XYZ file of C-alpha atoms in Angstrom:
526
model
C 42.023 -69.927 -80.659
C 39.716 -71.768 -83.068
C 39.952 -72.034 -86.866
C 37.315 -72.713 -89.544
C 38.168 -74.260 -92.956
C 35.516 -73.760 -95.660
C 35.722 -75.603 -99.029
C 33.171 -77.454 -101.153
C 35.715 -80.120 -102.157
C 35.878 -82.976 -99.669
C 39.401 -83.913 -100.835
C 40.707 -80.420 -100.001
C 39.133 -80.531 -96.521
C 40.520 -84.024 -95.930
C 44.027 -83.036 -97.046
C 44.112 -79.972 -94.812
C 42.703 -81.928 -91.852
C 45.348 -84.650 -92.212
C 48.427 -82.584 -93.056
C 48.248 -79.425 -90.969
C 49.405 -79.340 -87.332
C 46.650 -77.121 -85.913
C 47.762 -77.580 -82.301
C 51.317 -76.625 -83.184
C 49.985 -73.487 -84.897
C 48.198 -72.477 -81.684
C 44.646 -73.573 -82.520
C 42.707 -75.428 -79.845
C 39.935 -76.574 -82.193
C 39.500 -76.832 -85.974
C 36.077 -76.784 -87.656
C 35.322 -77.804 -91.261
C 32.440 -76.688 -93.492
C 31.531 -77.862 -97.023
C 29.714 -74.634 -97.934
C 28.770 -71.091 -96.892
C 25.516 -72.121 -95.195
C 27.265 -74.628 -92.948
C 30.016 -72.082 -92.255
C 27.466 -69.453 -91.147
C 25.933 -71.929 -88.699
C 29.338 -72.774 -87.184
C 30.279 -69.079 -86.856
C 26.981 -68.337 -85.107
C 27.323 -71.220 -82.636
C 31.097 -71.407 -82.032
C 33.816 -68.848 -81.278
C 35.921 -68.657 -84.479
C 39.111 -66.557 -84.598
C 40.617 -67.459 -88.013
C 38.811 -68.556 -91.209
C 40.434 -70.134 -94.312
C 37.785 -69.994 -97.046
C 37.558 -71.108 -100.705
C 36.160 -68.518 -103.157
C 34.552 -70.725 -105.839
C 31.720 -72.666 -104.179
C 28.264 -73.610 -105.423
C 25.478 -71.392 -104.082
C 26.917 -68.585 -101.967
C 30.594 -68.045 -102.831
C 33.457 -67.290 -100.467
C 33.496 -63.529 -101.235
C 29.865 -63.155 -100.137
C 30.557 -65.183 -96.990
C 33.571 -62.992 -96.180
C 31.513 -59.849 -96.638
C 28.994 -61.148 -94.097
C 31.786 -62.093 -91.670
C 33.339 -58.644 -92.046
C 30.056 -57.084 -90.843
C 29.233 -59.552 -88.069
C 32.697 -60.588 -86.786
C 35.173 -57.840 -87.746
C 37.887 -59.199 -85.409
C 38.067 -62.570 -87.224
C 41.243 -63.085 -89.337
C 40.153 -64.197 -92.841
C 42.261 -65.891 -95.569
C 40.975 -66.589 -99.092
C 41.768 -69.841 -100.888
C 41.304 -70.193 -104.681
C 42.516 -72.249 -107.648
C 42.247 -69.231 -110.011
C 44.871 -66.479 -109.809
C 42.562 -63.714 -110.966
C 43.262 -60.059 -110.200
C 39.584 -59.362 -109.483
C 39.688 -61.886 -106.627
C 42.786 -60.300 -105.165
C 41.184 -56.852 -105.378
C 38.032 -58.144 -103.672
C 40.075 -59.709 -100.879
C 41.782 -56.362 -100.250
C 38.420 -54.569 -100.212
C 37.063 -57.067 -97.703
C 40.078 -56.648 -95.422
C 41.279 -60.232 -95.784
C 44.606 -61.110 -94.196
C 46.034 -63.111 -97.135
C 45.264 -64.771 -100.458
C 46.442 -68.344 -101.271
C 46.387 -69.808 -104.779
C 45.852 -73.571 -105.064
C 47.525 -75.926 -105.339
C 49.754 -74.679 -102.527
C 52.180 -76.770 -100.424
C 50.918 -77.504 -96.940
C 53.991 -75.867 -95.391
C 53.080 -72.644 -97.240
C 49.505 -72.824 -95.900
C 50.913 -73.481 -92.407
C 53.176 -70.429 -92.711
C 50.200 -68.212 -93.602
C 48.098 -69.634 -90.746
C 50.975 -69.140 -88.277
C 51.199 -65.471 -89.245
C 47.406 -65.166 -88.979
C 47.467 -66.660 -85.467
C 50.265 -64.287 -84.419
C 48.349 -61.308 -85.793
C 45.186 -62.308 -83.968
C 47.071 -62.623 -80.665
C 48.742 -59.251 -81.189
C 45.403 -57.642 -82.045
C 43.731 -59.326 -79.074
C 46.343 -57.854 -76.736
C 45.453 -54.413 -78.052
C 41.743 -55.154 -77.733
C 42.231 -56.216 -74.108
C 43.996 -52.968 -73.328
C 41.162 -51.094 -74.992
C 38.557 -53.028 -73.020
C 40.452 -52.428 -69.788
C 40.564 -48.748 -70.612
C 36.830 -48.743 -71.261
C 36.195 -50.552 -67.976
C 38.398 -48.037 -66.178
C 36.626 -45.067 -67.800
C 33.226 -46.542 -66.961
C 34.149 -47.128 -63.311
C 36.526 -44.248 -62.756
C 34.288 -42.537 -60.189
C 33.860 -45.714 -58.110
C 37.612 -46.387 -58.202
C 38.311 -42.771 -57.287
C 35.938 -42.887 -54.305
C 37.516 -46.089 -52.963
C 40.930 -44.484 -53.302
C 39.784 -41.360 -51.463
C 38.314 -43.449 -48.611
C 41.768 -44.815 -47.890
C 43.031 -41.283 -47.328
C 41.120 -41.436 -44.012
C 42.900 -44.623 -42.941
C 44.864 -44.782 -39.705
C 47.403 -46.887 -41.596
C 50.122 -44.696 -43.150
C 50.779 -47.258 -45.911
C 47.131 -47.046 -47.028
C 47.373 -43.256 -47.233
C 50.610 -43.411 -49.231
C 49.144 -46.014 -51.595
C 46.117 -43.784 -52.235
C 48.408 -40.843 -52.951
C 50.353 -42.955 -55.488
C 47.138 -44.068 -57.199
C 45.875 -40.482 -57.360
C 49.178 -39.434 -58.930
C 48.850 -42.197 -61.535
C 45.325 -40.994 -62.249
C 46.717 -37.537 -62.977
C 46.060 -35.735 -59.682
C 49.144 -33.861 -58.334
C 48.799 -34.565 -54.609
C 51.138 -35.669 -51.839
C 50.942 -36.479 -48.158
C 51.956 -32.884 -47.456
C 49.311 -31.325 -49.704
C 47.012 -28.839 -48.000
C 43.482 -30.191 -47.576
C 40.122 -29.078 -46.223
C 37.057 -31.260 -45.744
C 33.515 -30.020 -46.405
C 30.660 -32.373 -45.504
C 27.231 -31.731 -47.031
C 24.245 -33.368 -45.344
C 21.111 -33.438 -47.503
C 19.158 -36.409 -46.218
C 18.444 -34.927 -42.785
C 16.073 -32.590 -44.618
C 14.627 -34.745 -47.431
C 13.762 -38.435 -47.792
C 16.412 -40.614 -49.388
C 13.814 -42.135 -51.709
C 12.671 -38.727 -52.991
C 13.198 -38.873 -56.796
C 14.090 -35.167 -56.825
C 17.202 -35.969 -54.773
C 18.700 -38.896 -56.648
C 22.449 -39.347 -56.206
C 23.292 -38.404 -59.812
C 21.339 -35.140 -59.617
C 22.779 -34.222 -56.214
C 26.315 -34.680 -57.535
C 25.573 -32.561 -60.596
C 24.379 -29.731 -58.353
C 27.434 -29.968 -56.093
C 29.867 -30.071 -59.029
C 28.136 -27.109 -60.681
C 28.338 -25.148 -57.421
C 32.054 -25.927 -57.037
C 32.822 -25.018 -60.633
C 31.071 -21.642 -60.426
C 31.854 -20.414 -56.904
C 35.181 -18.783 -57.768
C 37.516 -21.492 -56.469
C 41.211 -20.748 -57.063
C 42.822 -22.598 -60.045
C 45.526 -23.900 -57.712
C 42.959 -26.069 -55.923
C 41.740 -29.529 -56.864
C 38.536 -30.958 -55.479
C 37.267 -34.509 -54.973
C 33.591 -35.342 -54.419
C 32.392 -38.610 -52.928
C 29.684 -40.061 -50.696
C 30.467 -41.606 -47.305
C 28.763 -44.558 -45.636
C 26.293 -42.232 -43.877
C 25.086 -40.965 -47.278
C 26.671 -37.575 -46.733
C 28.518 -35.895 -49.582
C 32.139 -35.098 -48.826
C 34.174 -32.500 -50.715
C 37.953 -32.495 -50.311
C 39.664 -29.276 -51.362
C 43.329 -30.047 -52.053
C 46.240 -27.707 -52.657
C 49.302 -29.461 -54.103
C 51.403 -26.495 -52.959
C 50.590 -27.278 -49.337
C 49.536 -24.801 -46.637
C 48.280 -22.104 -46.465
C 45.428 -22.720 -48.901
C 44.217 -19.948 -51.183
C 40.512 -19.762 -50.257
C 38.587 -16.421 -50.133
C 36.673 -15.611 -46.953
C 33.293 -15.568 -48.683
C 33.941 -18.860 -50.521
C 31.896 -21.014 -48.140
C 28.895 -18.691 -48.110
C 28.900 -18.479 -51.932
C 29.253 -22.280 -52.207
C 26.463 -22.883 -49.691
C 24.047 -20.516 -51.427
C 24.684 -22.112 -54.812
C 24.104 -25.591 -53.358
C 20.946 -24.448 -51.560
C 19.581 -22.848 -54.731
C 20.273 -25.987 -56.784
C 18.809 -28.396 -54.242
C 15.856 -26.113 -53.381
C 16.406 -27.047 -49.742
C 18.815 -25.704 -47.121
C 21.280 -28.480 -46.165
C 23.782 -28.721 -43.346
C 27.362 -27.888 -44.387
C 30.236 -28.773 -42.039
C 33.665 -27.262 -42.736
C 36.912 -28.505 -41.206
C 39.969 -26.380 -40.588
C 43.044 -26.693 -42.862
C 45.518 -29.529 -42.444
C 47.948 -31.673 -44.392
C 46.511 -34.602 -46.300
C 48.314 -37.101 -44.059
C 46.314 -35.716 -41.077
C 42.935 -35.893 -42.812
C 41.614 -38.617 -40.514
C 41.784 -36.345 -37.469
C 39.945 -33.545 -39.272
C 37.278 -35.983 -40.409
C 36.670 -36.913 -36.769
C 36.382 -33.255 -35.758
C 33.950 -32.574 -38.584
C 31.815 -35.543 -37.605
C 31.728 -34.302 -34.011
C 30.372 -30.955 -35.198
C 27.695 -32.807 -37.149
C 26.730 -35.004 -34.182
C 26.423 -31.995 -31.892
C 23.976 -30.336 -34.261
C 21.429 -32.526 -32.491
C 18.313 -30.967 -34.025
C 19.938 -30.748 -37.504
C 19.497 -27.045 -38.035
C 20.572 -26.205 -41.606
C 23.438 -23.825 -42.201
C 27.248 -23.639 -42.230
C 29.194 -25.036 -39.280
C 32.957 -24.755 -38.739
C 35.184 -26.937 -36.558
C 36.730 -23.757 -35.200
C 33.441 -22.895 -33.469
C 33.144 -23.913 -29.820
C 29.970 -25.954 -30.115
C 31.158 -29.085 -28.335
C 30.039 -28.961 -24.700
C 32.250 -30.811 -22.234
C 29.871 -30.956 -19.253
C 27.094 -33.502 -18.817
C 23.540 -32.465 -17.913
C 22.295 -33.165 -14.398
C 19.161 -35.285 -14.885
C 18.626 -36.334 -11.269
C 15.593 -34.116 -10.606
C 14.020 -34.832 -13.979
C 14.497 -38.581 -13.664
C 12.787 -38.549 -10.234
C 9.752 -36.745 -11.690
C 9.615 -39.006 -14.743
C 9.734 -42.144 -12.594
C 6.760 -40.884 -10.562
C 4.802 -40.240 -13.745
C 5.672 -43.679 -15.108
C 4.765 -45.516 -11.923
C 1.510 -43.559 -11.867
C 0.875 -44.696 -15.451
C 0.528 -41.086 -16.579
C 1.918 -41.871 -20.003
C 0.682 -38.757 -21.798
C 2.148 -36.427 -19.159
C 5.401 -38.400 -19.174
C 5.781 -38.044 -22.942
C 5.040 -34.316 -22.859
C 7.488 -33.765 -19.992
C 10.381 -35.568 -21.713
C 9.744 -33.866 -25.056
C 9.434 -30.433 -23.432
C 12.747 -30.928 -21.664
C 14.500 -31.914 -24.904
C 12.973 -28.956 -26.788
C 14.057 -26.558 -24.032
C 17.651 -27.803 -24.121
C 17.701 -27.404 -27.907
C 16.314 -23.902 -27.668
C 19.027 -22.744 -25.272
C 21.702 -24.708 -27.218
C 22.559 -26.953 -24.271
C 22.032 -30.388 -25.783
C 25.046 -32.009 -27.407
C 25.616 -35.543 -28.636
C 26.972 -36.778 -25.286
C 23.871 -35.400 -23.555
C 21.573 -37.286 -25.930
C 23.483 -40.530 -25.316
C 23.260 -39.998 -21.544
C 19.552 -39.129 -21.659
C 18.782 -42.164 -23.840
C 20.730 -44.433 -21.487
C 19.034 -43.222 -18.286
C 15.525 -43.274 -19.760
C 16.109 -46.745 -21.178
C 17.212 -47.981 -17.759
C 14.046 -46.459 -16.238
C 11.718 -48.059 -18.798
C 13.416 -51.457 -18.657
C 13.377 -51.528 -14.836
C 9.674 -50.614 -14.857
C 8.957 -53.384 -17.345
C 10.825 -55.946 -15.275
C 9.016 -54.929 -12.063
C 5.665 -55.184 -13.837
C 6.435 -58.519 -15.551
C 6.404 -57.008 -19.033
C 8.582 -58.696 -21.628
C 10.595 -55.933 -23.312
C 10.627 -57.719 -26.667
C 6.807 -57.777 -26.659
C 6.891 -53.984 -26.955
C 8.536 -54.144 -30.398
C 6.051 -55.884 -32.668
C 5.756 -53.449 -35.604
C 8.138 -51.842 -38.086
C 10.004 -50.046 -35.282
C 12.378 -52.699 -33.954
C 14.313 -53.195 -30.736
C 17.519 -52.300 -32.609
C 15.902 -49.097 -33.896
C 15.132 -48.142 -30.318
C 18.613 -48.959 -29.037
C 20.095 -46.816 -31.846
C 17.819 -43.885 -31.025
C 20.510 -41.525 -29.780
C 21.986 -40.133 -33.011
C 20.076 -36.831 -32.719
C 17.144 -35.198 -30.931
C 14.665 -36.485 -33.522
C 15.685 -40.138 -33.135
C 15.690 -39.751 -29.330
C 12.138 -38.389 -29.286
C 11.028 -41.087 -31.715
C 12.478 -43.810 -29.450
C 10.998 -42.414 -26.238
C 7.648 -41.708 -27.866
C 7.485 -45.263 -29.156
C 8.265 -47.026 -25.887
C 5.889 -44.816 -23.878
C 3.077 -45.547 -26.348
C 3.920 -49.266 -26.292
C 3.798 -49.390 -22.472
C 0.477 -47.541 -22.491
C -0.925 -50.053 -24.956
C 0.234 -52.947 -22.780
C -1.500 -51.274 -19.824
C -4.696 -50.893 -21.852
C -4.499 -54.460 -23.144
C -3.947 -55.787 -19.651
C -6.990 -53.882 -18.388
C -9.063 -55.399 -21.165
C -7.691 -58.861 -20.324
C -8.764 -58.512 -16.676
C -12.279 -57.453 -17.702
C -12.506 -60.456 -20.043
C -11.322 -62.743 -17.257
C -13.974 -61.419 -14.823
C -16.710 -62.004 -17.369
C -15.429 -65.525 -18.044
C -15.570 -66.288 -14.303
C -19.191 -65.084 -14.074
C -20.214 -67.041 -17.169
C -18.688 -70.290 -15.909
C -19.441 -70.333 -12.168
C -21.183 -73.692 -12.418
C -18.126 -75.297 -14.016
C -15.080 -76.636 -12.260
C -12.574 -74.306 -14.050
C -9.017 -73.453 -12.967
C -6.804 -70.365 -13.056
C -5.109 -71.860 -16.148
C -8.492 -71.997 -17.911
C -9.063 -68.303 -17.203
C -5.535 -67.368 -18.356
C -5.848 -69.332 -21.581
C -9.145 -67.585 -22.288
C -7.294 -64.237 -22.433
C -4.265 -65.796 -24.204
C -1.769 -65.286 -21.367
C 0.381 -67.645 -19.366
C -1.042 -68.500 -15.888
C 1.997 -67.006 -14.136
C 1.872 -63.711 -16.050
C -1.936 -63.471 -15.854
C -1.843 -64.002 -12.066
C 0.556 -61.079 -11.669
C -1.413 -58.846 -14.038
C -4.680 -59.627 -12.233
C -3.146 -58.875 -8.835
C -1.681 -55.589 -10.155
C -5.007 -54.457 -11.653
C -7.413 -55.574 -8.897
C -5.279 -55.820 -5.785
C -6.609 -59.373 -5.294
C -5.234 -62.851 -5.759
C -7.081 -64.517 -8.663
C -7.985 -67.618 -6.618
C -9.396 -65.514 -3.782
C -11.336 -63.435 -6.306
C -12.978 -66.529 -7.856
C -13.933 -67.855 -4.416
C -15.337 -64.472 -3.364
C -17.472 -64.218 -6.515
C -18.861 -67.705 -5.915
C -19.704 -66.901 -2.300
C -21.357 -63.612 -3.271
C -23.540 -65.426 -5.805
C -24.344 -68.107 -3.222
C -25.452 -65.480 -0.709
C -27.700 -63.820 -3.282
C -29.349 -67.158 -4.082
C -29.714 -68.093 -0.382
C -31.895 -65.021 -0.006
C -34.465 -66.798 -2.189
C -36.247 -69.362 0.069
C -37.561 -71.759 -2.573
C -34.136 -72.669 -4.051
C -32.644 -75.771 -2.428
C -29.197 -75.240 -0.931
C -27.882 -78.301 -2.816
C -28.920 -76.632 -6.088
C -27.163 -73.421 -5.056
C -23.996 -75.397 -4.368
C -24.164 -76.969 -7.835
C -24.823 -73.538 -9.439
C -21.470 -72.231 -8.224
C -19.489 -75.362 -9.094
C -19.699 -77.505 -5.926
C -21.023 -80.991 -6.618
C -20.315 -82.007 -3.019
C -22.842 -80.303 -0.706
C -20.731 -81.015 2.399
C -17.659 -79.371 0.792
C -19.705 -76.282 -0.095
C -20.949 -76.044 3.501
C -17.378 -76.255 4.856
C -16.087 -73.543 2.515
C -19.033 -71.257 3.206
C -18.646 -71.569 6.978
C -14.874 -71.045 6.768
C -15.264 -67.632 5.125
C -18.640 -66.485 6.470
C -18.413 -68.022 10.017
C -21.884 -69.601 9.632
C -23.330 -72.426 7.529
C -25.433 -71.772 4.411
C -28.575 -72.876 6.325
C -27.825 -70.521 9.217
C -27.123 -67.701 6.742
C -30.520 -68.232 5.041
C -32.344 -68.195 8.379
C -30.520 -65.023 9.368
C -31.301 -63.250 6.083
C -34.950 -64.379 5.961
C -35.568 -63.710 9.695
């Protein structure tokens, strides 16, 4: 605590400073002011808890200063000090809510006694203020605290569940580990964008609470509403009396229709069977399985009692063989349409569950990655935009994410194929434009911004020829065309295709054409 002494008489300030044990009274710091103006400055710049103030001061008096303090710092303990025992002063001090009133001259031990009581009162009041602030913090964050407590009800650790039950009891909710419970999961964001302002979290919760409060739920039930990490809203219906739970048959339909009307969109609603609160984790897993197996996210009500989880795995052998042929034939459009048609057919006949999507994603990924490796395509080069490699590898949560992943990688491979074709055309033109120069395969590869090793493989795949043999063949073809013109010296022809050494040109020409350039000219010209 800090204390401020205000008096216009320097002798009074000096006497108090020298004779009072501020530290023993509980004050960490003591400030002194010779007038109201100086006191105001100290109060505005320092944290003051107790003020001992003279009334009669030149300029602004102590009563006016106290009135200002009462408005700006109502928690400060204020004591008036005066050398005139006038009733009007005492009455003013009461009106201003001052703690005490000391008439000078007063013994220092008497002043100390008053200050000790003032310090004790401030500490007692501060304790109450802390409790009030804690209560305000609790009220302001009650929903967040409640949600964290509810999350622990799903824990596999029994102690966590019991601790959450105790906290809920302290918060006024009559629940126990044996309370009956049912979980209802509402999925909104499979049908609308999360950044849509019409579906802000606060508004969504208002709609859900309104639906729960007006759907005819039995008074014996308590409900909790929270949001899980997948941004799905979870409603827990709890019966303190245990099982069975008093829920009408049409309750879920009425609740769903009210939610749909409020949201103006049909969501997915997933309803677990009844269990005891201590077994909630298992029911949460069953409910999530129902959600995962709604692979095309059709809206509506789904119950864990329905047999929608398929235990068999689809046989993809025939399809995979056909898709590999299409991929190797670079029929990317047909490949995409075939995969998408197969997925849509399985959805239509309700034969595509979550395990099937995982299996299909895995086998297609293996096919695409093997193809890329065989064709010297760096997989990471396929993911250059907003859709990342991790997005692709996570593309098995539902039919939509699967189709997005497969559509992306097929398009990316097609673009690589197109780019490679363009690169080969650029390389051929570069070779024609630079026949007279002594260029290398590295020079050609750098011209199309590829490594020599990768470019060599791409060129062979696109043309069926080795790049070195292709360059030599182009040079020889040009040489033969020029040899058909009699007035061009053979030495000039050799230089035109990059051979400064006439003898070397003759040797190369004879090696591949079985005759010398001179003999070839004679043969062509007759």
